[in-house]
Coordinates of C-alpha atoms in Angstrom, one line a residue:
M2 CA 140.5 111.7 101.8
A3 CA 140.4 112.4 98.1
N4 CA 136.8 113.6 98.2
L5 CA 137.8 116.2 100.8
I6 CA 141.0 117.6 99.4
S7 CA 140.1 117.6 95.7
Q8 CA 137.4 120.2 96.0
P9 CA 138.1 123.8 95.0
D10 CA 139.6 126.1 97.6
G11 CA 136.5 128.3 97.6
V12 CA 134.3 125.6 99.0
P13 CA 133.6 126.1 102.7
L14 CA 135.3 123.7 105.1
K15 CA 131.9 122.6 106.4
T16 CA 130.9 121.6 102.9
K17 CA 134.1 119.7 102.4
L18 CA 133.7 117.9 105.7
H19 CA 130.1 117.0 104.9
T20 CA 131.1 115.7 101.5
F21 CA 133.8 113.5 103.0
Y22 CA 131.4 112.3 105.8
R23 CA 128.9 111.2 103.1
S24 CA 131.6 109.7 100.8
P25 CA 132.1 106.0 100.1
L26 CA 135.6 106.3 101.5
F27 CA 134.5 107.5 104.9
N28 CA 131.8 104.8 105.0
A29 CA 134.4 102.2 104.1
I30 CA 136.6 103.4 107.0
I31 CA 133.7 103.3 109.5
L32 CA 132.5 100.0 108.2
G33 CA 136.0 98.6 108.7
L34 CA 136.1 99.9 112.3
V35 CA 132.7 98.3 113.0
S36 CA 134.0 95.1 111.5
F37 CA 137.1 95.4 113.7
T38 CA 135.0 95.7 116.9
Q39 CA 132.6 92.8 116.1
P40 CA 133.8 90.0 113.8
G41 CA 137.3 91.3 114.1
I42 CA 137.4 90.5 117.9
W43 CA 135.5 87.3 117.3
S44 CA 138.2 86.3 114.7
A45 CA 140.9 87.2 117.2
L46 CA 139.4 84.8 119.7
A47 CA 138.8 82.2 117.0
G48 CA 142.4 82.6 115.9
L49 CA 143.5 81.3 119.3
G50 CA 141.5 78.1 118.8
A51 CA 138.4 77.2 120.8
G52 CA 137.8 80.9 121.5
G53 CA 140.8 80.9 123.8
L54 CA 139.5 78.1 126.0
A55 CA 141.3 74.9 126.9
T56 CA 139.3 72.5 124.7
P57 CA 137.4 73.1 121.5
F58 CA 134.4 70.8 121.9
F59 CA 131.8 72.9 123.8
V60 CA 132.9 76.0 121.9
N61 CA 132.3 74.2 118.6
A62 CA 128.9 73.1 119.8
A63 CA 128.0 76.7 120.6
N64 CA 129.2 77.8 117.2
V65 CA 126.8 75.3 115.6
I66 CA 124.0 77.4 117.2
T67 CA 125.5 80.6 116.0
F68 CA 125.8 79.5 112.3
A69 CA 122.5 77.6 112.3
I70 CA 120.7 80.9 113.2
M71 CA 122.6 82.7 110.5
I72 CA 121.4 80.3 107.8
V73 CA 117.8 81.3 108.5
L74 CA 118.2 85.0 109.4
S75 CA 120.7 86.1 106.7
P76 CA 118.0 86.2 103.9
I77 CA 115.5 87.8 106.4
F78 CA 117.9 90.6 107.3
A79 CA 118.7 91.1 103.6
I80 CA 115.0 91.7 102.9
A81 CA 114.7 93.9 106.0
G82 CA 117.7 96.0 104.9
N83 CA 116.1 96.6 101.5
R84 CA 112.7 97.4 103.0
W85 CA 113.9 99.7 105.7
S86 CA 117.6 100.6 105.9
L87 CA 120.9 98.7 105.8
K88 CA 122.3 101.2 108.3
W89 CA 119.8 100.0 111.0
V90 CA 120.3 96.4 110.2
L91 CA 124.1 97.1 110.7
V92 CA 123.3 98.6 114.1
V93 CA 121.4 95.5 115.1
G94 CA 124.5 93.6 114.1
T95 CA 126.6 95.3 116.8
I96 CA 124.5 94.2 119.8
G97 CA 125.0 90.4 120.1
Y98 CA 128.8 89.9 119.8
A99 CA 129.7 91.2 123.3
P100 CA 127.4 88.7 125.1
Y101 CA 129.1 85.9 123.3
S102 CA 132.6 87.1 124.4
A103 CA 131.3 87.6 127.9
S104 CA 130.1 84.0 127.9
L105 CA 133.6 82.8 127.0
Y106 CA 134.8 84.8 130.0
T107 CA 132.3 83.3 132.4
N108 CA 133.0 79.8 131.1
S109 CA 136.7 80.3 131.5
V110 CA 136.5 81.7 135.1
Y111 CA 133.3 80.0 136.5
G112 CA 132.7 77.1 134.2
T113 CA 129.3 78.5 133.2
Q114 CA 127.9 76.7 130.1
W115 CA 124.3 77.9 129.7
F116 CA 125.4 81.5 129.1
M117 CA 127.6 80.4 126.3
L118 CA 124.6 78.9 124.5
F119 CA 122.7 82.2 125.1
G120 CA 125.7 84.2 123.8
A121 CA 126.0 81.9 120.8
A122 CA 122.3 82.7 120.0
T123 CA 122.7 86.5 120.3
C124 CA 125.9 86.3 118.3
G125 CA 124.1 84.4 115.5
I126 CA 121.3 87.0 115.4
S127 CA 123.7 89.9 115.2
A128 CA 126.2 88.2 112.9
A129 CA 123.4 87.5 110.4
A130 CA 122.4 91.2 110.5
L131 CA 126.0 92.5 110.4
W132 CA 127.4 90.1 107.7
V133 CA 124.6 90.9 105.3
S134 CA 124.5 94.7 105.9
E135 CA 128.2 95.2 105.9
A136 CA 128.7 93.2 102.8
A137 CA 126.0 95.1 100.9
I138 CA 127.4 98.5 102.1
G139 CA 131.0 97.4 101.4
V140 CA 130.3 96.3 97.9
G141 CA 127.4 98.6 96.9
Y142 CA 128.5 102.0 98.2
P143 CA 131.9 102.4 96.4
E144 CA 132.3 103.8 92.8
E145 CA 132.8 101.0 90.2
N146 CA 136.5 101.6 89.8
K147 CA 137.2 101.7 93.5
K148 CA 135.4 98.6 94.7
G149 CA 138.5 96.4 95.2
V150 CA 140.4 99.1 97.2
Y151 CA 137.4 100.1 99.4
I152 CA 136.7 96.4 100.1
A153 CA 140.4 96.0 101.0
I154 CA 140.1 99.1 103.4
W155 CA 137.0 97.5 105.0
F156 CA 138.8 94.1 105.5
G157 CA 142.1 95.8 106.3
L158 CA 140.7 97.8 109.2
N159 CA 139.1 94.6 110.4
K160 CA 142.6 93.1 110.4
I161 CA 144.2 96.1 112.1
G162 CA 141.7 95.8 114.8
T163 CA 142.4 92.1 115.1
I164 CA 146.1 92.9 115.3
I165 CA 145.4 95.1 118.3
A166 CA 143.3 92.4 119.9
S167 CA 145.9 89.7 119.1
S168 CA 148.6 92.0 120.6
I169 CA 146.6 92.2 123.8
E170 CA 146.2 88.4 123.8
L171 CA 149.9 87.8 123.2
S172 CA 151.1 90.3 125.8
L173 CA 148.7 88.9 128.5
N174 CA 149.6 85.3 127.8
L175 CA 153.3 85.5 126.9
G176 CA 154.3 83.8 130.1
N177 CA 152.0 80.8 129.7
D178 CA 154.0 78.0 128.2
Q179 CA 151.4 75.3 129.0
Q180 CA 148.2 74.1 127.2
G181 CA 144.9 75.5 128.6
S182 CA 142.8 78.7 128.6
I183 CA 144.0 82.2 127.9
S184 CA 144.2 84.8 130.7
S185 CA 140.7 85.9 131.8
E186 CA 141.7 89.6 131.7
T187 CA 142.1 89.1 127.9
Y188 CA 138.3 88.7 127.5
L189 CA 137.5 91.8 129.6
I190 CA 139.6 94.1 127.4
L191 CA 138.1 92.6 124.2
I192 CA 134.6 92.9 125.4
G193 CA 135.2 96.6 126.1
L194 CA 136.4 97.1 122.5
Q195 CA 133.3 95.3 121.2
C196 CA 131.1 97.9 123.0
L197 CA 132.4 100.6 120.6
G198 CA 130.7 99.0 117.6
L199 CA 127.2 100.4 118.3
P200 CA 128.2 104.1 118.3
L201 CA 130.4 103.6 115.3
A202 CA 127.6 102.0 113.3
L203 CA 125.4 105.1 113.9
L204 CA 127.9 107.1 111.7
I205 CA 127.2 105.1 108.6
S206 CA 125.3 107.1 105.9
P207 CA 121.9 106.0 104.6
I208 CA 122.1 105.1 101.0
N209 CA 120.0 108.1 99.8
K210 CA 122.6 110.5 101.4
L211 CA 125.7 108.9 99.9
I212 CA 127.9 111.3 97.8
R213 CA 130.2 109.6 95.3
S214 CA 133.2 111.3 93.9
D215 CA 132.2 110.5 90.3
G216 CA 128.7 112.0 90.7
T217 CA 126.9 108.7 90.2
K218 CA 124.0 107.7 92.5
P219 CA 123.3 104.2 93.8
V220 CA 119.8 102.9 93.0
I221 CA 117.8 103.0 96.2
P222 CA 115.9 99.8 96.9
E223 CA 112.1 99.9 96.8
R224 CA 110.3 99.3 100.0
T225 CA 108.5 96.0 99.3
T226 CA 106.5 93.5 101.4
F227 CA 108.4 90.6 102.9
A228 CA 106.6 88.3 100.5
E229 CA 107.9 90.3 97.5
G230 CA 111.3 90.4 99.1
F231 CA 111.4 86.6 99.3
R232 CA 110.4 86.4 95.6
R233 CA 113.2 88.7 94.6
F234 CA 115.6 86.8 96.8
W235 CA 114.6 83.6 95.1
R236 CA 115.0 85.2 91.7
I237 CA 118.6 86.2 92.5
L238 CA 119.3 82.7 93.9
K239 CA 118.1 81.1 90.6
R240 CA 120.5 83.1 88.4
P241 CA 123.0 80.5 87.0
E242 CA 126.1 82.6 87.7
I243 CA 125.1 83.1 91.3
A244 CA 123.9 79.6 91.9
A245 CA 127.2 78.2 90.5
L246 CA 129.1 80.1 93.3
I247 CA 127.2 78.5 96.1
P248 CA 129.5 75.4 96.4
I249 CA 132.6 77.6 96.9
F250 CA 130.7 79.7 99.4
L251 CA 129.9 76.5 101.3
T252 CA 133.6 75.5 101.4
S253 CA 135.2 78.9 102.0
Q254 CA 134.7 78.7 105.8
W255 CA 134.8 74.9 106.3
A256 CA 138.5 74.4 107.1
Q257 CA 138.5 77.1 109.8
T258 CA 137.1 74.5 112.3
Y259 CA 140.0 72.2 111.6
E260 CA 142.5 75.0 111.9
G261 CA 141.0 76.0 115.3
N262 CA 141.1 72.4 116.6
Y263 CA 144.6 72.0 115.2
L264 CA 145.9 75.0 117.2
T265 CA 144.2 73.9 120.4
T266 CA 145.4 70.3 120.1
Y267 CA 149.1 70.9 119.3
F268 CA 150.0 74.3 120.8
T269 CA 150.6 76.0 124.2
V270 CA 148.6 79.1 125.1
R271 CA 151.3 81.6 124.3
S272 CA 152.2 79.8 121.0
R273 CA 148.4 80.0 120.1
A274 CA 148.5 83.7 120.9
L275 CA 151.6 84.2 118.7
A276 CA 150.0 82.3 115.8
S277 CA 146.9 84.4 116.1
F278 CA 149.0 87.6 116.0
I279 CA 150.9 86.4 112.9
I280 CA 147.9 85.4 110.8
T281 CA 146.3 88.8 111.5
F282 CA 149.3 90.7 110.0
L283 CA 149.4 88.2 107.1
G284 CA 145.6 88.7 106.5
L285 CA 146.1 92.5 106.4
F286 CA 148.9 92.2 103.8
V287 CA 146.9 89.8 101.7
N288 CA 143.7 91.9 101.8
I289 CA 145.6 95.0 100.6
I290 CA 147.5 93.3 97.8
F291 CA 144.5 91.3 96.5
G292 CA 142.3 94.4 96.7
W293 CA 144.8 96.4 94.7
F294 CA 145.1 93.6 92.1
L295 CA 141.4 93.4 91.6
D296 CA 141.2 97.1 90.9
Y297 CA 144.3 97.1 88.5
D298 CA 142.5 98.5 85.5
R299 CA 145.3 97.8 83.0
L300 CA 143.9 94.3 83.0
S301 CA 140.4 93.7 81.9
R302 CA 137.8 92.8 84.6
A303 CA 137.4 89.3 83.1
T304 CA 141.2 88.8 83.3
R305 CA 141.4 89.9 86.9
A306 CA 138.5 87.6 87.9
R307 CA 140.0 84.6 86.2
A308 CA 143.6 85.3 87.4
G309 CA 142.3 85.8 90.9
W310 CA 140.4 82.5 90.9
I311 CA 143.4 80.6 89.4
I312 CA 145.7 82.0 92.2
L313 CA 143.1 80.9 94.8
V314 CA 142.9 77.4 93.4
V315 CA 146.7 76.9 93.3
A316 CA 147.1 78.5 96.8
Y317 CA 144.4 76.4 98.4
T318 CA 145.6 73.2 96.8
V319 CA 149.2 73.8 98.1
T320 CA 147.8 74.6 101.5
Y321 CA 145.5 71.6 101.8
V322 CA 148.3 69.2 100.6
Y323 CA 150.7 70.7 103.1
N324 CA 148.1 70.4 105.9
L325 CA 147.3 66.8 105.1
V326 CA 151.0 65.8 105.1
L327 CA 151.7 67.3 108.5
E328 CA 148.4 66.2 110.1
A329 CA 149.1 62.6 109.0
E330 CA 152.5 62.8 110.7
Y331 CA 151.2 64.5 113.9
G332 CA 148.1 62.3 114.2
K333 CA 150.3 59.1 114.2
A334 CA 152.7 60.4 116.9
N335 CA 152.4 58.9 120.4
P336 CA 152.3 60.9 122.5
S337 CA 150.7 63.7 120.5
P338 CA 153.2 66.6 120.0
V339 CA 152.8 69.9 121.9
F340 CA 154.6 72.9 120.4
D341 CA 155.7 75.9 122.4
I342 CA 157.6 78.9 121.0
E343 CA 160.9 77.3 122.1
T344 CA 160.0 73.8 121.0
P345 CA 161.9 72.2 118.1
G346 CA 159.6 71.9 115.1
F347 CA 157.5 74.9 116.2
A348 CA 158.2 77.0 113.1
R349 CA 157.2 74.1 110.8
A350 CA 154.0 73.4 112.8
V351 CA 152.9 77.1 113.0
A352 CA 153.8 77.8 109.3
V353 CA 151.2 75.3 108.0
Y354 CA 148.6 77.1 110.1
C355 CA 149.6 80.5 108.9
V356 CA 149.9 79.5 105.3
F357 CA 146.2 78.5 105.3
F358 CA 145.2 82.1 105.9
I359 CA 146.8 83.4 102.7
P360 CA 144.1 82.0 100.4
Y361 CA 141.5 82.3 103.1
N362 CA 141.9 86.1 103.3
A363 CA 142.4 86.5 99.6
F364 CA 139.1 84.7 99.0
A365 CA 137.3 87.0 101.4
V366 CA 138.1 90.0 99.2
W367 CA 137.7 88.1 95.9
G368 CA 134.3 86.6 96.9
Y369 CA 132.7 90.0 97.5
W370 CA 134.4 91.5 94.4
I371 CA 133.1 88.8 92.1
L372 CA 129.5 89.3 93.3
G373 CA 130.0 93.0 92.5
C374 CA 130.9 92.0 89.0
F375 CA 127.5 90.5 88.5
D376 CA 125.5 93.3 90.2
H377 CA 125.9 96.9 91.1
K378 CA 122.5 97.6 92.6
I379 CA 122.3 97.6 96.3
E380 CA 119.1 95.5 96.4
N381 CA 120.6 92.7 94.3
L382 CA 123.9 92.9 96.2
T383 CA 122.1 92.6 99.5
F384 CA 120.4 89.4 98.3
S385 CA 123.5 87.9 96.7
T386 CA 125.7 88.6 99.7
A387 CA 123.0 87.0 101.9
I388 CA 123.3 83.9 99.7
L389 CA 127.0 84.0 100.3
R390 CA 126.6 84.3 104.0
S391 CA 123.9 81.7 104.3
G392 CA 126.1 79.2 102.3
E393 CA 129.1 80.0 104.6
S394 CA 126.9 79.6 107.6
L395 CA 125.5 76.2 106.5
A396 CA 129.0 74.9 106.0
S397 CA 130.2 76.3 109.3
T398 CA 127.2 74.7 111.1
I399 CA 128.1 71.3 109.7
S400 CA 131.9 71.7 110.2
Y401 CA 131.6 72.9 113.7
A402 CA 129.2 70.0 114.5
L403 CA 132.0 67.7 113.3
G404 CA 134.6 69.7 115.2
A405 CA 132.5 69.3 118.4
S406 CA 132.6 65.5 118.1
K407 CA 135.6 63.8 119.8
S408 CA 135.1 60.8 117.5
V409 CA 135.9 62.7 114.3
S410 CA 139.7 62.9 114.0
L411 CA 141.5 66.1 112.8
L412 CA 142.6 64.2 109.7
K413 CA 139.0 63.3 108.7
N414 CA 137.9 66.9 109.3
L415 CA 140.7 68.1 107.1
L416 CA 140.0 65.5 104.3
V417 CA 136.3 66.6 104.2
A418 CA 137.3 70.3 103.9
S419 CA 139.8 69.7 101.1
V420 CA 137.6 67.3 99.1
L421 CA 134.7 69.8 99.2
F422 CA 136.9 72.6 98.0
W423 CA 138.2 70.6 95.0
A424 CA 134.6 69.5 94.2
A425 CA 133.6 73.2 94.0
I426 CA 136.2 74.1 91.4
P427 CA 134.2 73.3 88.2
T428 CA 131.1 75.3 89.0
T429 CA 133.1 78.2 90.3
T430 CA 135.3 78.2 87.2
W431 CA 132.2 78.3 85.0
S432 CA 130.8 81.3 87.0
V433 CA 134.0 83.2 86.9
W434 CA 134.2 82.8 83.1
Q435 CA 130.8 84.6 82.9
V436 CA 132.4 87.9 84.1
K437 CA 132.3 90.5 81.4
E438 CA 133.5 94.1 81.1
P439 CA 131.3 96.8 82.8
K440 CA 128.9 98.4 80.4
K441 CA 127.3 101.8 80.6
I442 CA 123.5 101.5 80.5
D443 CA 121.9 104.6 82.0
E444 CA 122.4 107.4 84.6
D445 CA 120.7 105.5 87.4
S446 CA 122.4 102.1 86.6
E447 CA 125.9 103.1 85.8
Y448 CA 127.4 99.7 85.1
V449 CA 126.2 96.2 84.6
N450 CA 127.8 92.9 83.6
D451 CA 127.1 92.5 79.9
D452 CA 125.2 89.3 80.5
P453 CA 121.6 88.5 79.6
Q454 CA 121.1 86.6 82.9
V455 CA 121.4 89.8 85.0
V456 CA 118.1 90.6 86.7
N457 CA 117.7 94.2 87.7
V458 CA 115.0 94.4 90.3
G459 CA 116.0 97.5 92.2
V460 CA 114.0 100.7 91.5
K461 CA 114.1 104.1 93.1
G462 CA 112.3 104.6 96.3
S463 CA 112.8 106.3 99.6
G464 CA 115.7 105.6 102.0
I465 CA 116.3 106.2 105.7

C-alpha cells in the first residue's frame, strides 16, 4: 500500500484511494485473486492428479482439447488485447473455467463424458485469453524495479487461493484411504469460488488509467488491424533472444502430465489431497523467494538472470534424476505400490512429487521476468507472453496425448520430459546471456535492454 500511505497528509482520502486503486500494486493484487479463482482452482484439481477423478486417461484426453485450442488462440487474444483492451480479454478469460470444473463433477457423479469435452473447449478458450492478458498485465504494469516482487504477488495470491482450495479438498477427503475419485462436494465448492473471477476482473485498470509510483507511463499499444497485429507478432517471434527461449517454454509444462499420472497411479485419495496441499504451500514460498531474488538490485540484472537460470538447471536436473530412480523402482514392482498417509514409504514417494514443484514454480516467476528483461512495452510483452503460452500449450497438448494413452508407461513419459528439458539448456543459456542492464532512453520508453535486436513496435494510442 506504499502508493496510498506515502502521499502527503494534505491529500484528500478520496484521492489517495483513487491513486491506490489505479496503482500497479492494487492491479497485481486483483490479478492474483483472478488467477486464484481460475487457473488456481484448476491447478488445485490438477494437483490431485486426473482432476480428482479415479483414472487419468479421459481427463488427459480432454486436456489435449484445452491446450490445442490455446495454441491457436493465444496469439489471437494477444492481438485482440493490443487492439482493444487487455482488461476485457482478461474478463473473457474468467468465463470458461467453471464449466470445465462442472464437467468434472458430472463425470464423477453421473459418468457424463460429452460435457467434459465441452468444458475442456470452454476452458481452452478462456485459458488462452486469461494466460495472455494476465501475463502482459503482470509483467507490463509494474515499475521496472518492482517487477519481480509484483509478479511474485500475482503468483503468490494464486497459490494462497490454491491453498484454500487444497484445504477444502483435504478436509472433505481425509477419511478416504482408498484409490478413486474425490468427494463430489469438493467440486461444488470450487465451482462457487471460480464464479468470483468475473467481478474481480472488472476491477482491473485499463492501461491508460494506470498510476505508477515513479511517475512513468506505460506506452499504450496502437490499435492496429489484425493483419498488422500478426505481422508484429511474427516480428517478435523472429527475434533471436525470444526464439531461443521457445524450447524451454515447450518443456516447462511437459512433466506436469507425468506428475499427475504418478499421483493417480500410486496414491490414495486422501494422500493425493495432502500432496496437493503441500505443493501449494511450497509453491507460495518459492514464488516469494524467487521474486525477491530477481528484484535484488545489489546484483546486476544480468547476474540475477544467469544465477536464476543456473539454479533452475541444477534443481530440475536433481528433480528429474530423483524421479527417474523412483519411477524405475515403482514401475518394476508387482503388484504396483499404493501409498496412503500411514503406509511405509509414503514420505519418500510423496517427497519426489513435491520436490518437482520447487523448480516448476521458480521457473514460472523467472520465465515472465526474463521476458520483461527484453521488453518493457505492453504491446511487445503481450506478444512475447503469447509465444510463451503457445509454446507451453503445444507441449502440454502432446504430453497430455501421451498421458491419455495406456500404452505409454510412466517411465517413458518421464524420460521424454527430462530429455527435452536437457535439450533446451543450450539455447536458453544463450538467450539468458543476452540480458543487459536497463538503459534509460526517453520519457515514454523508460527502460530497454541494451541490445540492438530489440524491436520497439508500440506507439501511443487510445486505451479502454
